[in-house]
CSV table of C-alpha atoms and ligand atoms in Angstrom, one decimal:
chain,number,residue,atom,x,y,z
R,19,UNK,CA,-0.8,-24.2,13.0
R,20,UNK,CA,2.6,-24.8,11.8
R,21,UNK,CA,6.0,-23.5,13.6
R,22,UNK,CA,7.4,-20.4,11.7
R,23,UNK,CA,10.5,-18.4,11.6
R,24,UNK,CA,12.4,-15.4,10.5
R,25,UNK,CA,15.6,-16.4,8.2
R,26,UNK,CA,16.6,-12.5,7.0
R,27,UNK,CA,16.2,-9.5,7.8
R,28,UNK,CA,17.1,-6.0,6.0
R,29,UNK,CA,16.8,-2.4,7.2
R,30,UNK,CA,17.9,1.0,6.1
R,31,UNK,CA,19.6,3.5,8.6
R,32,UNK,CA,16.9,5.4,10.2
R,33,UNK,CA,17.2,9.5,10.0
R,34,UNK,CA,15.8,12.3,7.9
R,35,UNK,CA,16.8,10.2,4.7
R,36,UNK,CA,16.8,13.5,2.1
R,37,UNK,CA,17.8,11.6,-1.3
R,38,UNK,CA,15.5,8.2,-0.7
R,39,UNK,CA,11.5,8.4,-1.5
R,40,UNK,CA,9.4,6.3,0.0
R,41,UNK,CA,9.6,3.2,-2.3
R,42,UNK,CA,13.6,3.5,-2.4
R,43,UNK,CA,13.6,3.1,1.4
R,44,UNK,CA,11.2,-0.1,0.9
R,45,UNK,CA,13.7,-1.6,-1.8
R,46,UNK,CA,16.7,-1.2,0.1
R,47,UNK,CA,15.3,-2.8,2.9
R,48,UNK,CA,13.2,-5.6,1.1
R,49,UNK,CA,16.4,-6.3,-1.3
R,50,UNK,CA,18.5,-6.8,1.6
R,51,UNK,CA,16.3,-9.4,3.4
R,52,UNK,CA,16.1,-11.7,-0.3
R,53,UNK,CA,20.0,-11.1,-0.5
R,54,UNK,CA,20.3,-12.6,2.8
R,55,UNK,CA,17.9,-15.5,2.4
R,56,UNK,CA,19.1,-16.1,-1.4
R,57,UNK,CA,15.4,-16.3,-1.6
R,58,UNK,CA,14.5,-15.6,-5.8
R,59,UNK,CA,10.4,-15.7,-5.1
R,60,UNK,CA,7.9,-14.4,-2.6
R,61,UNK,CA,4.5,-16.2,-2.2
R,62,UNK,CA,3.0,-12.7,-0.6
R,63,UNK,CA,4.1,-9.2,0.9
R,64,UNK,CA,2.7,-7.2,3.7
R,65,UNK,CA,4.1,-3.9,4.0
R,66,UNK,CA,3.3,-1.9,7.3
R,67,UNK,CA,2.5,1.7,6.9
R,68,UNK,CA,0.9,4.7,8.8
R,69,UNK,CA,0.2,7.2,6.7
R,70,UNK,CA,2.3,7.1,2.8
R,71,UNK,CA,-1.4,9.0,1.5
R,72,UNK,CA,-0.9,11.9,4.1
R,73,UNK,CA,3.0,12.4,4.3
R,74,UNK,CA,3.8,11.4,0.7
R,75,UNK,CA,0.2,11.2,-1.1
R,76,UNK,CA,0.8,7.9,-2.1
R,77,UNK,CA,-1.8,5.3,-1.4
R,78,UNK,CA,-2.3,1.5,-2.6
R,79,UNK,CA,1.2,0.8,-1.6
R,80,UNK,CA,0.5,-3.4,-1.5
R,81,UNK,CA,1.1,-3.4,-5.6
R,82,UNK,CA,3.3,-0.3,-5.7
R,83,UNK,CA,6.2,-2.2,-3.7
R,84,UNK,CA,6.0,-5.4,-4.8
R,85,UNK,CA,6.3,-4.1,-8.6
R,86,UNK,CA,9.3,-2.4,-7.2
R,87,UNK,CA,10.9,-5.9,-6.3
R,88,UNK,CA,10.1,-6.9,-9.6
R,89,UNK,CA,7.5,-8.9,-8.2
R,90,UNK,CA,4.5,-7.2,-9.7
R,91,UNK,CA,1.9,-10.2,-9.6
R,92,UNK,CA,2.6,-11.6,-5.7
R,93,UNK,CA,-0.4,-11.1,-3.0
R,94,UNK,CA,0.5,-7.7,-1.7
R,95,UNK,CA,-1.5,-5.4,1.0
R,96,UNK,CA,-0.7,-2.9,3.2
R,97,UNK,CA,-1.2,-3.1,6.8
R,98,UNK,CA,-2.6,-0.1,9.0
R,99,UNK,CA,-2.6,0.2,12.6
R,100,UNK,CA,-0.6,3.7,13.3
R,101,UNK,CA,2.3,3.1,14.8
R,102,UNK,CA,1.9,-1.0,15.1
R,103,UNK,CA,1.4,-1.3,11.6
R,104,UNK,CA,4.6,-2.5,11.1
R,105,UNK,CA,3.8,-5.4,14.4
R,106,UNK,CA,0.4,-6.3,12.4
R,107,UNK,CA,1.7,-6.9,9.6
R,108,UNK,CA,4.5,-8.8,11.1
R,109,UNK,CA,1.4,-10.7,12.7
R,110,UNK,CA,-0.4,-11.3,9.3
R,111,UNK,CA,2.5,-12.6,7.5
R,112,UNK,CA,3.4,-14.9,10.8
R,113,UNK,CA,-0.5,-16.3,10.2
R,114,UNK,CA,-0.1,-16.5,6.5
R,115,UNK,CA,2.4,-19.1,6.7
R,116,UNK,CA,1.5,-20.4,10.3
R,117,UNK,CA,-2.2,-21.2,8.0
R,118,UNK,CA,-0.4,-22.9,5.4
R,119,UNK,CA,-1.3,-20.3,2.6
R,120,UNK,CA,1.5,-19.2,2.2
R,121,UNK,CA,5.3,-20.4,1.7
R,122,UNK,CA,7.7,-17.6,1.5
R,123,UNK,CA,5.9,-14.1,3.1
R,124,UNK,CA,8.0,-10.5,3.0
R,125,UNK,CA,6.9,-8.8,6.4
R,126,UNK,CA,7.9,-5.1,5.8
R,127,UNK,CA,7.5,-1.8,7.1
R,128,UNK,CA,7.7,2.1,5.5
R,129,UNK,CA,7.1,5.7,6.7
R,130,UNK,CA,8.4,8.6,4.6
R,131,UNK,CA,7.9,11.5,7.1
R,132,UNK,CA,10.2,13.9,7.0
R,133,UNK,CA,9.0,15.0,3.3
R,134,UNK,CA,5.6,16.5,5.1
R,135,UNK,CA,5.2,19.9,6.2
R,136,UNK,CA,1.9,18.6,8.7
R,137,UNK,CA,3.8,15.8,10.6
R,138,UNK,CA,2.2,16.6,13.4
R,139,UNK,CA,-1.6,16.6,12.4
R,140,UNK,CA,-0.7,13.4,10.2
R,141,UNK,CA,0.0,12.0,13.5
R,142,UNK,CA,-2.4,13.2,15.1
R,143,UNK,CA,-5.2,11.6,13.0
R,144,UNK,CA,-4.3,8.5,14.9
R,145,UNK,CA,-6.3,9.8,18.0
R,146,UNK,CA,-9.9,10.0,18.8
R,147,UNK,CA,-10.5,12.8,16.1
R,148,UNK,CA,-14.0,14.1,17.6
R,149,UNK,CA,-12.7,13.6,21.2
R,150,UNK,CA,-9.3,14.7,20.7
R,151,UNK,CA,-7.6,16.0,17.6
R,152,UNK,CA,-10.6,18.4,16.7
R,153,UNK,CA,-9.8,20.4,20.3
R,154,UNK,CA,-6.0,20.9,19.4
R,155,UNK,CA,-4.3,17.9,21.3
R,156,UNK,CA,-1.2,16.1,19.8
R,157,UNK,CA,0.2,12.9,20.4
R,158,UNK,CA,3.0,14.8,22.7
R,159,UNK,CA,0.0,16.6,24.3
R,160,UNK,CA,-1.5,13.0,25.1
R,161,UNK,CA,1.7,11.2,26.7
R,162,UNK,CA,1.8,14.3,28.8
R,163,UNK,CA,-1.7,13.9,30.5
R,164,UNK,CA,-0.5,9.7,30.8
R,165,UNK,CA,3.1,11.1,32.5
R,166,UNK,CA,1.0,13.6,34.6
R,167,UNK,CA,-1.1,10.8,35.9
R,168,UNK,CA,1.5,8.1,36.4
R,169,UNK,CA,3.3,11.2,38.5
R,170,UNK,CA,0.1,11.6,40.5
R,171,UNK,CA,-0.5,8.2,41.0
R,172,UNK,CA,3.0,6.3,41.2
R,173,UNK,CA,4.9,9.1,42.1
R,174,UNK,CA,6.9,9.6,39.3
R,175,UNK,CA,9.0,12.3,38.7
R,176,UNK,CA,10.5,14.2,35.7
R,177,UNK,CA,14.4,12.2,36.9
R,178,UNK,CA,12.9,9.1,36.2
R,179,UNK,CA,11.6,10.0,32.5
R,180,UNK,CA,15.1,11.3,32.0
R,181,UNK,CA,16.4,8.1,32.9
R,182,UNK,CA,14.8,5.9,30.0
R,183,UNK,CA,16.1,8.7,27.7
R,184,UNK,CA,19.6,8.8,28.9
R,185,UNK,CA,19.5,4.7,28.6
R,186,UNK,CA,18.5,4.6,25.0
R,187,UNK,CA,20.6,7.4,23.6
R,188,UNK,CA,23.5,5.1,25.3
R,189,UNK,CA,22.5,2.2,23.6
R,190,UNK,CA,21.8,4.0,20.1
R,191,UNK,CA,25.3,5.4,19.8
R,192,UNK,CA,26.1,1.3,20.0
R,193,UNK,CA,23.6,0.8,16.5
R,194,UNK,CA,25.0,1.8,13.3
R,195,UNK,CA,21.7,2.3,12.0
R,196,UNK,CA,20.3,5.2,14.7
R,197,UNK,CA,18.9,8.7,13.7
R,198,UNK,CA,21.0,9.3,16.9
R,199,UNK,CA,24.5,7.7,17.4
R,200,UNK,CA,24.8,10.0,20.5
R,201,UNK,CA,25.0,10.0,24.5
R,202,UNK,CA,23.0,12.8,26.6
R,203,UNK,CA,23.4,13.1,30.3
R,204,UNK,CA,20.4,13.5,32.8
R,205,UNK,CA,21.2,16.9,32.8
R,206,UNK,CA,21.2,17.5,28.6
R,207,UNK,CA,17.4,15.6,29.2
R,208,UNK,CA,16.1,17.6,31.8
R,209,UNK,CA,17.0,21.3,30.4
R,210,UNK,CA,15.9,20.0,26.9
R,211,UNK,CA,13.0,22.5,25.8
R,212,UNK,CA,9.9,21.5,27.2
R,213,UNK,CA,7.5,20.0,23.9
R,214,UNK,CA,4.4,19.2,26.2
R,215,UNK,CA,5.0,19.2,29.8
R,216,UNK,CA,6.2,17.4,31.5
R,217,UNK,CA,7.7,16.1,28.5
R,218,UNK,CA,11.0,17.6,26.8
R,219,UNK,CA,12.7,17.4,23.4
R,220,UNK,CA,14.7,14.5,24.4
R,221,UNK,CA,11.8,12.3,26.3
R,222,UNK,CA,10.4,12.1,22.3
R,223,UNK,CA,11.0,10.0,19.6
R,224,UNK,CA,11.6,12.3,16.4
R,225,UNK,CA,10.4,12.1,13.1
R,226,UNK,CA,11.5,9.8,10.6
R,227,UNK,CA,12.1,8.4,7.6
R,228,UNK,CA,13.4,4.5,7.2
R,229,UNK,CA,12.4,0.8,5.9
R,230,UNK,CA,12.8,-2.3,7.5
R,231,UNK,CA,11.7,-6.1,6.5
R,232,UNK,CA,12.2,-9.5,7.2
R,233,UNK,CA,12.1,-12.8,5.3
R,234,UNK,CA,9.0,-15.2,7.3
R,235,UNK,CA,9.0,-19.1,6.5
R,236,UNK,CA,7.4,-22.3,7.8
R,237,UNK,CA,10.2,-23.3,10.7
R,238,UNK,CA,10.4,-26.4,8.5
R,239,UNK,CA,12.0,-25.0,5.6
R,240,UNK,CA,14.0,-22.5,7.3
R,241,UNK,CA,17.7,-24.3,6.9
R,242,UNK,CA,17.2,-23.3,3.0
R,243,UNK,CA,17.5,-20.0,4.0
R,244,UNK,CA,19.8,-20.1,7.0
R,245,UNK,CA,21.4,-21.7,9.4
R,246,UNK,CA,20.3,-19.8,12.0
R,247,UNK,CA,16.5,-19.2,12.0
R,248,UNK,CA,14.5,-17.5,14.7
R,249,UNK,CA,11.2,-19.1,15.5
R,250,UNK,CA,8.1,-16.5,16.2
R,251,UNK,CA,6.9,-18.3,19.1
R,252,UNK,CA,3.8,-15.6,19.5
R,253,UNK,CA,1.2,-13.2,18.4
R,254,UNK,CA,-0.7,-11.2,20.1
R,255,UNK,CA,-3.0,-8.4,19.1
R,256,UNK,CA,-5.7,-6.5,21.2
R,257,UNK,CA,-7.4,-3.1,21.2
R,258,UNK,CA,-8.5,-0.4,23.7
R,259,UNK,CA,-10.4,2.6,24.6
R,260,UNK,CA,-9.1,4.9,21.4
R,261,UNK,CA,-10.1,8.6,23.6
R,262,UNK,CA,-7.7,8.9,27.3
R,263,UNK,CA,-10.8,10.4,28.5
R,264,UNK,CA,-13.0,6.4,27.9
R,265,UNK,CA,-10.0,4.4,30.0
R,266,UNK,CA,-10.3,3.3,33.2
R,267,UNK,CA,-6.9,4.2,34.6
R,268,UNK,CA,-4.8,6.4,32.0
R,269,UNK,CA,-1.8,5.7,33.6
R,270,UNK,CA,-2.3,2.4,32.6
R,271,UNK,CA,-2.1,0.3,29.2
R,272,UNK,CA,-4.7,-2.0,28.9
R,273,UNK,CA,-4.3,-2.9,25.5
R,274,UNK,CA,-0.7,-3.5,26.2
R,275,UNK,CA,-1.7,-6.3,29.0
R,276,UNK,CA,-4.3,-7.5,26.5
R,277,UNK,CA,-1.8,-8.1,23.6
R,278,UNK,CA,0.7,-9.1,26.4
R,279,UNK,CA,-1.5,-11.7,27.4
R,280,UNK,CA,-2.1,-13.4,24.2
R,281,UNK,CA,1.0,-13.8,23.7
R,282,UNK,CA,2.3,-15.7,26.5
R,283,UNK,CA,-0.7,-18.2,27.0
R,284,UNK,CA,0.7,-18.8,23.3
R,285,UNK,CA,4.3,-18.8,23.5
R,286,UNK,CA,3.9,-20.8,26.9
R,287,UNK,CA,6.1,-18.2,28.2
R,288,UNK,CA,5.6,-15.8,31.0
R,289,UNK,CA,7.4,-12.7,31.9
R,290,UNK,CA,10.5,-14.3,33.6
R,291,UNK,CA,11.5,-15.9,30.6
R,292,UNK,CA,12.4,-12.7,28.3
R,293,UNK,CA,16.1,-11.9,28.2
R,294,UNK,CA,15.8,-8.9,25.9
R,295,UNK,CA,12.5,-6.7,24.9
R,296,UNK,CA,12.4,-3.8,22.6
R,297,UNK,CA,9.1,-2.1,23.5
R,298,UNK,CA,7.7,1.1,21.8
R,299,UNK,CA,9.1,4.1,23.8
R,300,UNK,CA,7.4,7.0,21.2
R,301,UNK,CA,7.9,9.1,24.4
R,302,UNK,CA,9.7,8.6,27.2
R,303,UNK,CA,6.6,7.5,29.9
R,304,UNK,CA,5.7,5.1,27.3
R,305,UNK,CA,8.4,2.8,28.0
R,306,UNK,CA,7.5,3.1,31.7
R,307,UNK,CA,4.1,2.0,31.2
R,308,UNK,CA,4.7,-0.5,28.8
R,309,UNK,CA,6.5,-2.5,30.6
R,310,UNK,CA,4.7,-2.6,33.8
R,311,UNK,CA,1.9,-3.5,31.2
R,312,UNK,CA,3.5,-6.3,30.0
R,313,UNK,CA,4.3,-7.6,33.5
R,314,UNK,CA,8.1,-7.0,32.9
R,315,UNK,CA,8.3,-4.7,36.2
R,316,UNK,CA,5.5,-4.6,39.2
R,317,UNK,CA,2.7,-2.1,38.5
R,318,UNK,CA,4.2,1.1,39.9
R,319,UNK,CA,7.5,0.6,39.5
R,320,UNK,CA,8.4,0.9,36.2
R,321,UNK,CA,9.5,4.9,36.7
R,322,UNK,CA,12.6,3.2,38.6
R,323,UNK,CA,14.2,0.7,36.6
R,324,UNK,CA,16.4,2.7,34.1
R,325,UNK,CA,17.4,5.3,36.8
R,326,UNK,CA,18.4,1.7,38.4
R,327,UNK,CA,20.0,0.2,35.4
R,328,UNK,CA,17.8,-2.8,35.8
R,329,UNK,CA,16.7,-2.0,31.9
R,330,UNK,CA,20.1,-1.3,30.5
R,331,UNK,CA,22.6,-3.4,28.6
R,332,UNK,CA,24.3,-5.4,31.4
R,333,UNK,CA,21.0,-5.2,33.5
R,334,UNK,CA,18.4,-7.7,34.6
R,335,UNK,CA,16.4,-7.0,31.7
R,336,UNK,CA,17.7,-5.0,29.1
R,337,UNK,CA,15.0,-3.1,27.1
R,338,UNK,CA,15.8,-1.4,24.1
R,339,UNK,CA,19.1,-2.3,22.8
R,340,UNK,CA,18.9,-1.2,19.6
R,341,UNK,CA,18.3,2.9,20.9
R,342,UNK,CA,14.3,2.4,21.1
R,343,UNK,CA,12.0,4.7,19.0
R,344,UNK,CA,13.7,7.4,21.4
R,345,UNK,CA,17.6,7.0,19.6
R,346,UNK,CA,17.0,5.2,16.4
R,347,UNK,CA,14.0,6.9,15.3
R,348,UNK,CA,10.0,6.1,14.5
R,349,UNK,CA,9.6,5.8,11.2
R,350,UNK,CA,6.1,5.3,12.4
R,351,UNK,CA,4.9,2.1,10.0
R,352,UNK,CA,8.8,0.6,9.8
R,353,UNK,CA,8.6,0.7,13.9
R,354,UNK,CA,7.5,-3.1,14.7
R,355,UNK,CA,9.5,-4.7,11.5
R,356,UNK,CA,12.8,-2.8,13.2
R,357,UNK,CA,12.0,-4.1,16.7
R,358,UNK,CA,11.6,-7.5,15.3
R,359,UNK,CA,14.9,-7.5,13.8
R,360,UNK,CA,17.1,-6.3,16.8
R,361,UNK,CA,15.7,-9.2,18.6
R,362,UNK,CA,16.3,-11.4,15.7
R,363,UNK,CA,20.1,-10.2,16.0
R,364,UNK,CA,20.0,-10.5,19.3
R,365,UNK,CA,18.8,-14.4,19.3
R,366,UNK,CA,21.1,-15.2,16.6
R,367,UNK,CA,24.4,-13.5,18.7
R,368,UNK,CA,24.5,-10.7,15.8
R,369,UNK,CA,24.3,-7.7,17.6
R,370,UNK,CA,27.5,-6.6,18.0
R,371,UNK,CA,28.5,-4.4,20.9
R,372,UNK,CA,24.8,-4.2,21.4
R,373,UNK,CA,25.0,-8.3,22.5
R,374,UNK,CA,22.7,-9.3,25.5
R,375,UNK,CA,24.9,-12.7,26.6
R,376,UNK,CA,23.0,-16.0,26.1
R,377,UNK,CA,19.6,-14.0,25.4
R,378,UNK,CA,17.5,-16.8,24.7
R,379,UNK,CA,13.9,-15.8,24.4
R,380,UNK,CA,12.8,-12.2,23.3
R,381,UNK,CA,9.7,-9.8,23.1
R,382,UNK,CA,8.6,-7.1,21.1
R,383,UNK,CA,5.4,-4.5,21.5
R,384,UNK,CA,4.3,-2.0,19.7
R,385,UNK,CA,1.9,0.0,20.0
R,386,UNK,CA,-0.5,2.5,17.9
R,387,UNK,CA,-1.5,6.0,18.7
R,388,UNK,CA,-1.9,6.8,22.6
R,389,UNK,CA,-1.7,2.9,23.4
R,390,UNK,CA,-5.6,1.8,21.7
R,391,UNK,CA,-3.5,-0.8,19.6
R,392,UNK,CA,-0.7,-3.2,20.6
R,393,UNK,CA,0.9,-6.2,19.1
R,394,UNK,CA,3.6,-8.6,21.0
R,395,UNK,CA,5.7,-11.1,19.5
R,396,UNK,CA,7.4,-13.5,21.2
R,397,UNK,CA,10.5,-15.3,19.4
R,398,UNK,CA,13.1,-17.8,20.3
R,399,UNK,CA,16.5,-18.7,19.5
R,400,UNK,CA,16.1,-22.6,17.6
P,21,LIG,N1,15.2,13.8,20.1
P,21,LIG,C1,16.4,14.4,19.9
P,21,LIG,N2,16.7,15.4,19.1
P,21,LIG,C2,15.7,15.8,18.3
P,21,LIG,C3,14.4,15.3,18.4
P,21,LIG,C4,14.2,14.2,19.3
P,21,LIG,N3,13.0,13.7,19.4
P,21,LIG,N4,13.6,15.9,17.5
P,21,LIG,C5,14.4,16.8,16.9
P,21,LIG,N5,15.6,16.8,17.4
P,21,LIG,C6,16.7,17.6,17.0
P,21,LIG,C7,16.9,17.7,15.5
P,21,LIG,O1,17.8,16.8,15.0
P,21,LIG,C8,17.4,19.2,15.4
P,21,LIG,O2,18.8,19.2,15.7
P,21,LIG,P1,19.9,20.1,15.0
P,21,LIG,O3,19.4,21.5,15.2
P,21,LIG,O4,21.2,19.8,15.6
P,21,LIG,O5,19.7,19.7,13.5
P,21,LIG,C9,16.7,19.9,16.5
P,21,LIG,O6,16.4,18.9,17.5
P,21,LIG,C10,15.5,20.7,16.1
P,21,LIG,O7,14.8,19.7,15.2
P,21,LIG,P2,13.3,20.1,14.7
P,21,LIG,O8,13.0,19.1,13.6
P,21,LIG,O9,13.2,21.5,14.4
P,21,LIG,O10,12.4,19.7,16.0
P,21,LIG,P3,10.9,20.1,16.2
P,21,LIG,O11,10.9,21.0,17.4
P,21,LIG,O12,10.3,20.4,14.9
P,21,LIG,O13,10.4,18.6,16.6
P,21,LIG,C11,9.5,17.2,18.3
P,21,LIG,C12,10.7,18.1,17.8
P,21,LIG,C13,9.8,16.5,19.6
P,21,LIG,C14,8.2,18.0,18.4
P,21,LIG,C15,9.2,16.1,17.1
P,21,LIG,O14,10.4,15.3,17.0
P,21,LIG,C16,8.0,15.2,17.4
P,21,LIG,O15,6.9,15.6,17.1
P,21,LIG,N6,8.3,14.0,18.0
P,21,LIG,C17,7.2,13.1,18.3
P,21,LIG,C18,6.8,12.3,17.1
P,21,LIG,C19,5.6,11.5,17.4
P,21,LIG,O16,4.6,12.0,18.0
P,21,LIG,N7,5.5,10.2,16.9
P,21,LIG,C20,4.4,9.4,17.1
P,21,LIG,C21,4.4,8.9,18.5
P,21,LIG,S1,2.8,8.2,18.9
């Protein structure tokens, strides 16, 4: 396998983006990562995206896009894992040049949401759809029965869900690019109207619209492009149980662990070694379970580490800099390319008043639908 790297990254602001359709979104963001990179020619494109046939009824998106680089002609394909399609397809383009197939690969990811009237049951069809969505349950419906049982069983309480929230509002109102550039208190959180309890408005991520891609080369080549390249030390995939009701422990992510896993034994990293980790916080227990699952915290005692700042800017392991999917949105497919780049910023020193000092080595994981898919990467500053 050969060593490869991210030289550029582009990204449009996340929010409900009125006046941009989906392939406008893709074009700002894909245009921005070529700017950067001066690059004139892709050798292939992999765009993620959840649902463009559902929210916008636009399908085939692989040949769409790259015609709307100008590119019409280049390998193109979309990439689909619900919310991780945007880490999958950051994971195919990081084995198409890691292969040697390919030279110069656009990693990207879309979602167009906000046009759709049926967000929800869009959403939805990410979940067991005999065992689940046909009885009524939504995706805030399913987080709810995970926070009730990591309540039961860890004795978390609603303060501590409130906490992660709190945390990555603060650290969206530092990221120009945010659905939300604003600060809550514990107290805005915890009288937020209740969605699914235990969870309230403001332990969600919200709907969104928003692009976001990045330029992936062979590490060897990278200098033509930049002076500062990020080397994608790790990929790792894995799957799990898609219905709550066939896990073992639902207060617990195995797939999380499993993709976790993969990634270190190939990154030759462990835990201790991440400075910074953006991990996919779609609702406010998520972040709590992700990163016990990725051995970030103990098991168990991931409810206390934003109420103890241990996860915060300025803390032992800040996780979510750039807002989360809690303050900068979930544009579901677009999720994984935008954790991708804050790390890249981060490694590189770019992240402004967002900066982790000296962050060496970061993560990213996302997940799809209640936690049956996950993807980590691992990347490090060269
Ligand atoms: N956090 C903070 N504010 C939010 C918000 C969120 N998650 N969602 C909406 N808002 C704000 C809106 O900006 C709006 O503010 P305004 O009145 O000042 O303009 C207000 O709350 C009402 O917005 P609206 O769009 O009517 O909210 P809603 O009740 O229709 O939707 C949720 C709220 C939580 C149900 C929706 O955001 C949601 O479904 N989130 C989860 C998405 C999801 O499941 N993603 C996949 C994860 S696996």
């Amino acid at each position: 396998m050969r060593d490869v790297a991210i030289v550029a990254a582009g990204m449009t602001r996340f929010g409900e983006l009125w006046d941009a359709s989906l392939r406008d979104l893709f074009a700002e963001a894909a245009t921005e990562a070529l700017k950067n990179a001066k690059a004139d020619h892709l050798d292939a494109l992999f765009v993620g995206n959840m649902s463009a046939g559902q929210f916008v009824g636009q399908e085939h998106l692989g040949p769409l896009l790259a015609d709307e680089l100008g590119m019409a002609g280049v390998a193109a394909a979309r990439v689909e894992s619900a919310c991780a399609s945007g880490g999958v397809a950051l994971r195919s383009a990081f084995i198409e040049v890691a292969s040697g197939a390919s030279d110069v690969v656009l990693a990207a990811g879309v979602e167009k949401m906000t046009d759709s009237t049926e967000v929800t049951e869009v959403l939805a069809t990410a979940s067991d759809q005999e065992l689940e969505a046909y009885h009524g349950i939504t995706f805030p419906g399913l987080y709810a029965m995970i926070a009730r049982a990591h309540m039961e069983r860890w004795g978390t309480t609603e303060e501590d869900l409130s906490w992660v929230s709190v945390k990555n509002h603060k650290h969206g109102a530092l990221n120009p690019k945010a659905q939300f550039r604003s600060a809550v208190s514990l107290d805005d959180v915890m009288r937020s109207s209740p969605v699914a309890e235990p969870l309230r408005l403001l332990h969600c991520s919200p709907v969104s619209d928003g692009a976001a891609a990045v330029l992936v080369v062979p590490l060897a080549d990278a200098k033509r492009y930049t002076d500062r390249p990020v080397r994608i030390a790790a990929s790792g995939l894995a799957t799990g149980p898609m219905a709550l009701a066939s896990r073992k422990d639902i207060a617990f992510l195995d797939a999380v662990e499993a993709s976790a896993r993969r990634a270190y034994k190939m990154a030759g990293h462990g835990p201790a070694d991440i400075n910074v980790a953006e991990v996919h916080d779609c609702f406010a227990i998520a972040e709590i379970c992700a990163i016990e699952a990725l051995g970030l915290v103990e098991r168990g005692t991931g409810n206390a580490a934003a109420r103890k700042g241990d996860t915060a800017l300025g803390g032992r392991l800040p996780v979510n800099t750039s807002g989360g999917l809690k303050a900068k949105g979930h544009p579901v497919g677009a999720t994984g390319i935008a954790q991708a780049i804050e790390i890249f910023e981060q490694l590189r020193g770019e992240a402004g008043a967002r900066q982790v000092a000296d962050a060496r080595v970061g993560l990213t994981q996302n997940m799809g639908g209640s936690g049956a898919s996950s993807v980590v990467h691992i990347f490090e500053r060269v």
